[in-house]
PDB file of C-alpha atoms and ligand atoms in Angstrom:
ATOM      1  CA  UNK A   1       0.000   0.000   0.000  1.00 57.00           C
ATOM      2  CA  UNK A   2       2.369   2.352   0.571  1.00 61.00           C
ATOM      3  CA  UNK A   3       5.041   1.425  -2.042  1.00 61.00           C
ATOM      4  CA  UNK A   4       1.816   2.292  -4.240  1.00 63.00           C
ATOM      5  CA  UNK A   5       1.397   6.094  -3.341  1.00 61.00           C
ATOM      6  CA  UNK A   6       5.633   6.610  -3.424  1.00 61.00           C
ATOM      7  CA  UNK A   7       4.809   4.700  -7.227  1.00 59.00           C
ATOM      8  CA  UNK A   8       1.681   6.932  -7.323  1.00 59.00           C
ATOM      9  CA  UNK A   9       3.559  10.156  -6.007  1.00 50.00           C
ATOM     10  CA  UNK A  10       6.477   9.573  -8.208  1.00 61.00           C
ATOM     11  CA  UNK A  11       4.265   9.098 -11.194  1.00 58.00           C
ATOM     12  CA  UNK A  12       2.501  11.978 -10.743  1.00 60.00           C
ATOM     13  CA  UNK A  13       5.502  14.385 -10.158  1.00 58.00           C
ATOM     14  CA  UNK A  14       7.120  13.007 -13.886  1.00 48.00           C
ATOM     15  CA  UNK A  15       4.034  13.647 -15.363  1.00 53.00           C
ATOM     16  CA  UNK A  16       4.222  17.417 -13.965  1.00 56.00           C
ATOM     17  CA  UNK A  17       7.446  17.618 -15.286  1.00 54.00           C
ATOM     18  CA  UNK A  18       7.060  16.666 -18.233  1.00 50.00           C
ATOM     19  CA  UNK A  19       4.062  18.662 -18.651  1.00 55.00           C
ATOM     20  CA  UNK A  20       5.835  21.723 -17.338  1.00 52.00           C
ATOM     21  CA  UNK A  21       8.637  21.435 -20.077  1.00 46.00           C
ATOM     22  CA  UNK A  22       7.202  23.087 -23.230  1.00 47.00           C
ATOM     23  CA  UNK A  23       5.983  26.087 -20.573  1.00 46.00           C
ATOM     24  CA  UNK A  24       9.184  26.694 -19.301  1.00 46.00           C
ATOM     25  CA  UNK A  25      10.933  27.113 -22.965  1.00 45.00           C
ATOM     26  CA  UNK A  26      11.879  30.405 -23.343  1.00 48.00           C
ATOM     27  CA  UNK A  27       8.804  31.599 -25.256  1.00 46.00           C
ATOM     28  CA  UNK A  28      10.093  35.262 -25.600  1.00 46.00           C
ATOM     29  CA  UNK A  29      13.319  34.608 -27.137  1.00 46.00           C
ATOM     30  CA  UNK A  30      11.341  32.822 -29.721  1.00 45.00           C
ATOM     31  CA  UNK A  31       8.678  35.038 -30.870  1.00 45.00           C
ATOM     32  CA  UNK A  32      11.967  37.891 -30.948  1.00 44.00           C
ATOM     33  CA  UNK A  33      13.667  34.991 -33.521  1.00 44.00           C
ATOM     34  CA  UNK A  34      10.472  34.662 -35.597  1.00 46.00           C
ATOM     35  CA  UNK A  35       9.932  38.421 -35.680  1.00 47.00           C
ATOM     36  CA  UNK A  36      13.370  39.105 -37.125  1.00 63.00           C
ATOM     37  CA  UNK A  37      13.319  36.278 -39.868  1.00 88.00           C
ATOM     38  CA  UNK A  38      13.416  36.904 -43.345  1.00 93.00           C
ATOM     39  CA  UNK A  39      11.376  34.639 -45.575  1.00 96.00           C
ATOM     40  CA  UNK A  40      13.571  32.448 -47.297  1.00 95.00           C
ATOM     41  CA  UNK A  41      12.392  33.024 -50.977  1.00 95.00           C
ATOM     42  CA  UNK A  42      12.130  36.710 -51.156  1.00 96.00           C
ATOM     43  CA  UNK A  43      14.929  37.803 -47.996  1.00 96.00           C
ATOM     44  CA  UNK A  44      11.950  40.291 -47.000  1.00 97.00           C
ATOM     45  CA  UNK A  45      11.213  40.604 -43.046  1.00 96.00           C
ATOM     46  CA  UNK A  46       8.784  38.528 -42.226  1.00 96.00           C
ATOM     47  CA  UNK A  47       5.903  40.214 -40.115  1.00 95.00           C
ATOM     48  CA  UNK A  48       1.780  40.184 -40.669  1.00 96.00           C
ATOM     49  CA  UNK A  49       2.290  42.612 -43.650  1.00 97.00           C
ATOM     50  CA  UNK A  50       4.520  40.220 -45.602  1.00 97.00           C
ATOM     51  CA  UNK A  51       2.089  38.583 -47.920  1.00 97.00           C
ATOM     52  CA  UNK A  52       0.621  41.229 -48.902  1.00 98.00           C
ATOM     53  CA  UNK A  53       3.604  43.006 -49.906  1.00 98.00           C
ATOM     54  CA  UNK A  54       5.222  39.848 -51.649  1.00 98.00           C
ATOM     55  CA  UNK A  55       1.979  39.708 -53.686  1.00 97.00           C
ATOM     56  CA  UNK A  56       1.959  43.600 -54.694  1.00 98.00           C
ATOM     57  CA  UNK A  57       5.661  43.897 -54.989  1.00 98.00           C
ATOM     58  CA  UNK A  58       7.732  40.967 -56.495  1.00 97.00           C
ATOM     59  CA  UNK A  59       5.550  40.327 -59.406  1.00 97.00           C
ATOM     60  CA  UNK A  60       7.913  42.415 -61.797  1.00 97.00           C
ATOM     61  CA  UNK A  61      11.435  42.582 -59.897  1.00 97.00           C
ATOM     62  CA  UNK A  62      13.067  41.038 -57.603  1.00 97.00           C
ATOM     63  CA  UNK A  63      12.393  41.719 -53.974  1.00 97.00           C
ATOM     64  CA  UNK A  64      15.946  42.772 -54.116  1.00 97.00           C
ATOM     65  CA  UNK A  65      15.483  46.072 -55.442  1.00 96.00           C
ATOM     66  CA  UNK A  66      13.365  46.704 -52.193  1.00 97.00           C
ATOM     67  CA  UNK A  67      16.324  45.142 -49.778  1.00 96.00           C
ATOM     68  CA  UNK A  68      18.667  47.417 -51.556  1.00 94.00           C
ATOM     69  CA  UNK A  69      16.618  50.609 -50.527  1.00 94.00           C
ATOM     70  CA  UNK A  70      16.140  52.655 -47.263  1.00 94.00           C
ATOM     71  CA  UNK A  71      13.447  55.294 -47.909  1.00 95.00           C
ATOM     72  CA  UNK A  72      11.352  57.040 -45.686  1.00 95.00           C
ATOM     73  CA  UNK A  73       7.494  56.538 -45.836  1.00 97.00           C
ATOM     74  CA  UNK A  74       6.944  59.549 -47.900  1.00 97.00           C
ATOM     75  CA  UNK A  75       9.741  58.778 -50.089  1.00 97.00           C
ATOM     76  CA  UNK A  76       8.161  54.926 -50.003  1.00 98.00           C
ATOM     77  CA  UNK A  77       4.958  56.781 -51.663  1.00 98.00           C
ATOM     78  CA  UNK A  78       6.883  58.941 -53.915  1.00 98.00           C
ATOM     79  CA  UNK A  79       8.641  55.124 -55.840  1.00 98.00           C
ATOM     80  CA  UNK A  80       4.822  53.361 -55.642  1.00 98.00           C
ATOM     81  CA  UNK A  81       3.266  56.703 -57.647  1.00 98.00           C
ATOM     82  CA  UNK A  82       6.804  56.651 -59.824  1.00 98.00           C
ATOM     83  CA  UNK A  83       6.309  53.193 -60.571  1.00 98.00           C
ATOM     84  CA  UNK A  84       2.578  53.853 -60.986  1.00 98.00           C
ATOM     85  CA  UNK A  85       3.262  56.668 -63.738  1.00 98.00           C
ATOM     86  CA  UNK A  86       6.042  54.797 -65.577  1.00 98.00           C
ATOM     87  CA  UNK A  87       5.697  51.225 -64.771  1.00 97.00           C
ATOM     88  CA  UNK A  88       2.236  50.179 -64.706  1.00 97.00           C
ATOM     89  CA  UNK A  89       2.158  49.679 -61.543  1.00 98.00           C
ATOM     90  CA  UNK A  90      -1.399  49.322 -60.605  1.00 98.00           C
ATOM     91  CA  UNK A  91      -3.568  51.517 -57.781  1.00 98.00           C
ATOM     92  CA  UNK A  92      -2.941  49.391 -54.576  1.00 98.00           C
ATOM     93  CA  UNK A  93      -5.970  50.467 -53.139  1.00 97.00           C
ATOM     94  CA  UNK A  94      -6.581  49.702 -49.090  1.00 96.00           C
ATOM     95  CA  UNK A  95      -3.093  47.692 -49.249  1.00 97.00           C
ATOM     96  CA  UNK A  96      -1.210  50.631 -49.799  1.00 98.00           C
ATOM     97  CA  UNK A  97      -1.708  51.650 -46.448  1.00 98.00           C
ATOM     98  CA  UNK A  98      -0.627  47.653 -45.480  1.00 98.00           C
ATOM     99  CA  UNK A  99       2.448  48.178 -48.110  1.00 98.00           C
ATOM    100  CA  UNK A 100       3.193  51.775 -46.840  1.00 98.00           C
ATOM    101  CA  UNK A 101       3.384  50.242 -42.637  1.00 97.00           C
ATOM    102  CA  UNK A 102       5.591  47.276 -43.366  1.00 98.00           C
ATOM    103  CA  UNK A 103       8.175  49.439 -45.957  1.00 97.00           C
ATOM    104  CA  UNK A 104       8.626  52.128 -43.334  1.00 96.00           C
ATOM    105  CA  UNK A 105       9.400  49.590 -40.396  1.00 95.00           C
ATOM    106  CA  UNK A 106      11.717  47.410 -42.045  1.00 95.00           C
ATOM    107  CA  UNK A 107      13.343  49.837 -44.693  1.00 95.00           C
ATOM    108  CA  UNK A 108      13.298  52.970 -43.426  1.00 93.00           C
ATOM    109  CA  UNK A 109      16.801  55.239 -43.651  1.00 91.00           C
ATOM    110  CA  UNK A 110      17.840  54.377 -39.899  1.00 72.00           C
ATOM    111  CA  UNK A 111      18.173  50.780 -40.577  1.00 56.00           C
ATOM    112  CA  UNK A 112      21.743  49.742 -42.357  1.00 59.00           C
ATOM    113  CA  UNK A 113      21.388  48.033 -45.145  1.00 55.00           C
ATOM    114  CA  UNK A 114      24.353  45.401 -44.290  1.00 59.00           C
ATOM    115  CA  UNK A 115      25.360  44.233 -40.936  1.00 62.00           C
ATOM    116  CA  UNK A 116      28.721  45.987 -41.007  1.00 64.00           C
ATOM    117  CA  UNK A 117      30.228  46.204 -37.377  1.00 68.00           C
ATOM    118  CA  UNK A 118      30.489  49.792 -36.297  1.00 72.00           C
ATOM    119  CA  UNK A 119      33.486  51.302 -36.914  1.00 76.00           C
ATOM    120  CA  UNK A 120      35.835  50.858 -34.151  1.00 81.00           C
ATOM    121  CA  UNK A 121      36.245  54.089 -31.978  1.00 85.00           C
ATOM    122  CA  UNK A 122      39.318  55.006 -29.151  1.00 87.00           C
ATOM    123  CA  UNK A 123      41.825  52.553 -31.595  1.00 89.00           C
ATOM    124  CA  UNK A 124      45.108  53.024 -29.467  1.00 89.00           C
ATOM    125  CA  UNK A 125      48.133  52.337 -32.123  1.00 88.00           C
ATOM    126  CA  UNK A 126      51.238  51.686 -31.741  1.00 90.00           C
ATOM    127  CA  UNK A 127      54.511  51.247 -33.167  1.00 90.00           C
ATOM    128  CA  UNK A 128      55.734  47.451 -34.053  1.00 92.00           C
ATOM    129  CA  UNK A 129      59.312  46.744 -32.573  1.00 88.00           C
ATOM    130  CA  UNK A 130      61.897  45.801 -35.142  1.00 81.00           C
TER     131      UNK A 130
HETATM  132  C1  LIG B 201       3.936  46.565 -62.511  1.00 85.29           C
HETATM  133  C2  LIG B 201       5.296  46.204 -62.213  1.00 85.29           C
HETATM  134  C3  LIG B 201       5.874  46.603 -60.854  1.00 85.29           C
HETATM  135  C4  LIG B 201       5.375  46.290 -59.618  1.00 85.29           C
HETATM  136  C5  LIG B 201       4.163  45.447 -59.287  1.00 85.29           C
HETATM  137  C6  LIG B 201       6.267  46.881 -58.650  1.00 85.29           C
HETATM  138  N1  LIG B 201       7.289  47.505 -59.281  1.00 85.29           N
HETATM  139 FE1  LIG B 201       8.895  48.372 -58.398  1.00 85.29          FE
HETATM  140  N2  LIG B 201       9.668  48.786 -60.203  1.00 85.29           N
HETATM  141  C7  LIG B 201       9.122  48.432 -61.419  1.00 85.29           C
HETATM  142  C8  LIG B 201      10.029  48.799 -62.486  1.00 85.29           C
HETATM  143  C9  LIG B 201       9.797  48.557 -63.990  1.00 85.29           C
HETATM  144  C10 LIG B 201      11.162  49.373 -61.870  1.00 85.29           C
HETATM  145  C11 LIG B 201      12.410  49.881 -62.516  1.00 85.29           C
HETATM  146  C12 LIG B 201      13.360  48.720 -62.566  1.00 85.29           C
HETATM  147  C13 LIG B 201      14.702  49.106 -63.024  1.00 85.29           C
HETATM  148  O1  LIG B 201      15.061  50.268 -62.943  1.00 85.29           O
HETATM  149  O2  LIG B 201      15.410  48.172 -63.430  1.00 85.29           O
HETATM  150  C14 LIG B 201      10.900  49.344 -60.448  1.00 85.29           C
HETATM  151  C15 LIG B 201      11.794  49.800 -59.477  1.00 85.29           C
HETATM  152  C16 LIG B 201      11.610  49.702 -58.124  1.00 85.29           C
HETATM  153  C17 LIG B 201      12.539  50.195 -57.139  1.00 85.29           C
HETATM  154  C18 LIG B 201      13.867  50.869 -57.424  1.00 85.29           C
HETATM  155  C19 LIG B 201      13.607  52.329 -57.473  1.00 85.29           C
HETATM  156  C20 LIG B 201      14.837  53.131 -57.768  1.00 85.29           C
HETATM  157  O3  LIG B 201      14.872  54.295 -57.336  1.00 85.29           O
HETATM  158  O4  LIG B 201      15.767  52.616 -58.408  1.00 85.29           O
HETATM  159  C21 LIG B 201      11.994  49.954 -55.933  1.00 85.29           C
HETATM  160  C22 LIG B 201      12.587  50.290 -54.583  1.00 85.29           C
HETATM  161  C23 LIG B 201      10.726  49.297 -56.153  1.00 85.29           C
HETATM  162  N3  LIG B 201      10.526  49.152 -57.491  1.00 85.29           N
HETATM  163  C24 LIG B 201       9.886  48.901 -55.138  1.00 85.29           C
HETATM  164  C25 LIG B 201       8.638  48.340 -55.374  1.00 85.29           C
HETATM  165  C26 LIG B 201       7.678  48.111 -54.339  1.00 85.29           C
HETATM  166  C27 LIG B 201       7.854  48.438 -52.872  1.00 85.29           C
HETATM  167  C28 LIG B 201       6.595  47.537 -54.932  1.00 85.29           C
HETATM  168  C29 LIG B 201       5.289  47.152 -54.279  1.00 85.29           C
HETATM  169  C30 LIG B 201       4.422  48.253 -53.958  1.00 85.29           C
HETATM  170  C31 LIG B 201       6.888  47.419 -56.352  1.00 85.29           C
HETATM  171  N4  LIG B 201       8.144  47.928 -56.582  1.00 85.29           N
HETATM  172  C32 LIG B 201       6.053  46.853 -57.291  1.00 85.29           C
HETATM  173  C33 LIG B 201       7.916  47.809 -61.623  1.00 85.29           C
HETATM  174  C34 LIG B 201       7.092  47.341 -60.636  1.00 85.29           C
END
């Protein structure tokens, strides 16, 4: 009888702790991962917007001429009506607005283009012996 509630007890507390693993995983650290992923195809930033934007803007180009760009949302508006007057670009209607939000978060002029280290400030030099 009672090597069957230590069984019981013992049982129970694996089953907790198995049950506790997937809470305990560090849930933060990987919604940060999945925010800052790029889908693999295109190398856009993946976010809520994405779809929309890889349907309105990769039809003609590559998605690379938008990684190679950091404009600010008006200048984001000035390219769509650009492209609209000379490239048959078509009115984007309510996703424009959709288009507009995810251009300005993830390509806007702050951001660098390439992950270059910052250059390296305080550099003490000094002269090599002979
Ligand atoms: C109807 C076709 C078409 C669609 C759709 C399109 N573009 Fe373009 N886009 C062009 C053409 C054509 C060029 C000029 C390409 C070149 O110069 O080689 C261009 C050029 C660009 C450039 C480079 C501009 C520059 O100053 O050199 C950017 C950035 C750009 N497009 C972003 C976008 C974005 C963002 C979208 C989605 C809203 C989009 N494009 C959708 C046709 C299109």
């Amino acid at each position: 009888m009672k090597t069957n509630i230590i069984f019981l007890c013992a049982a129970a507390f694996c089953l907790a702790a198995i049950r506790r693993a997937p809470a305990d995983f560090p849930s933060a650290t990987l919604t940060a991962a999945v925010a800052d992923s790029v889908d693999k195809e295109t190398g856009l930033a993946l976010d809520p917007n994405f779809i929309i934007v890889k349907a309105q803007c990769t039809g003609c180009h590559s998605p690379k001429l938008i990684l190679q760009h950091r404009f600010t949302r008006d200048e984001w508006l000035s390219k769509i009506r650009w492209m609209q007057r000379n490239h048959k670009l078509w009115d984007l209607g309510e996703s424009e607005k959709t288009v507009l939000d995810y251009l300005a978060k993830h390509y806007a002029p702050s951001q660098s283009a390439y992950s270059r280290r910052e250059a390296l400030r305080n550099v003490k030099w000094y002269k090599l012996e002979d």
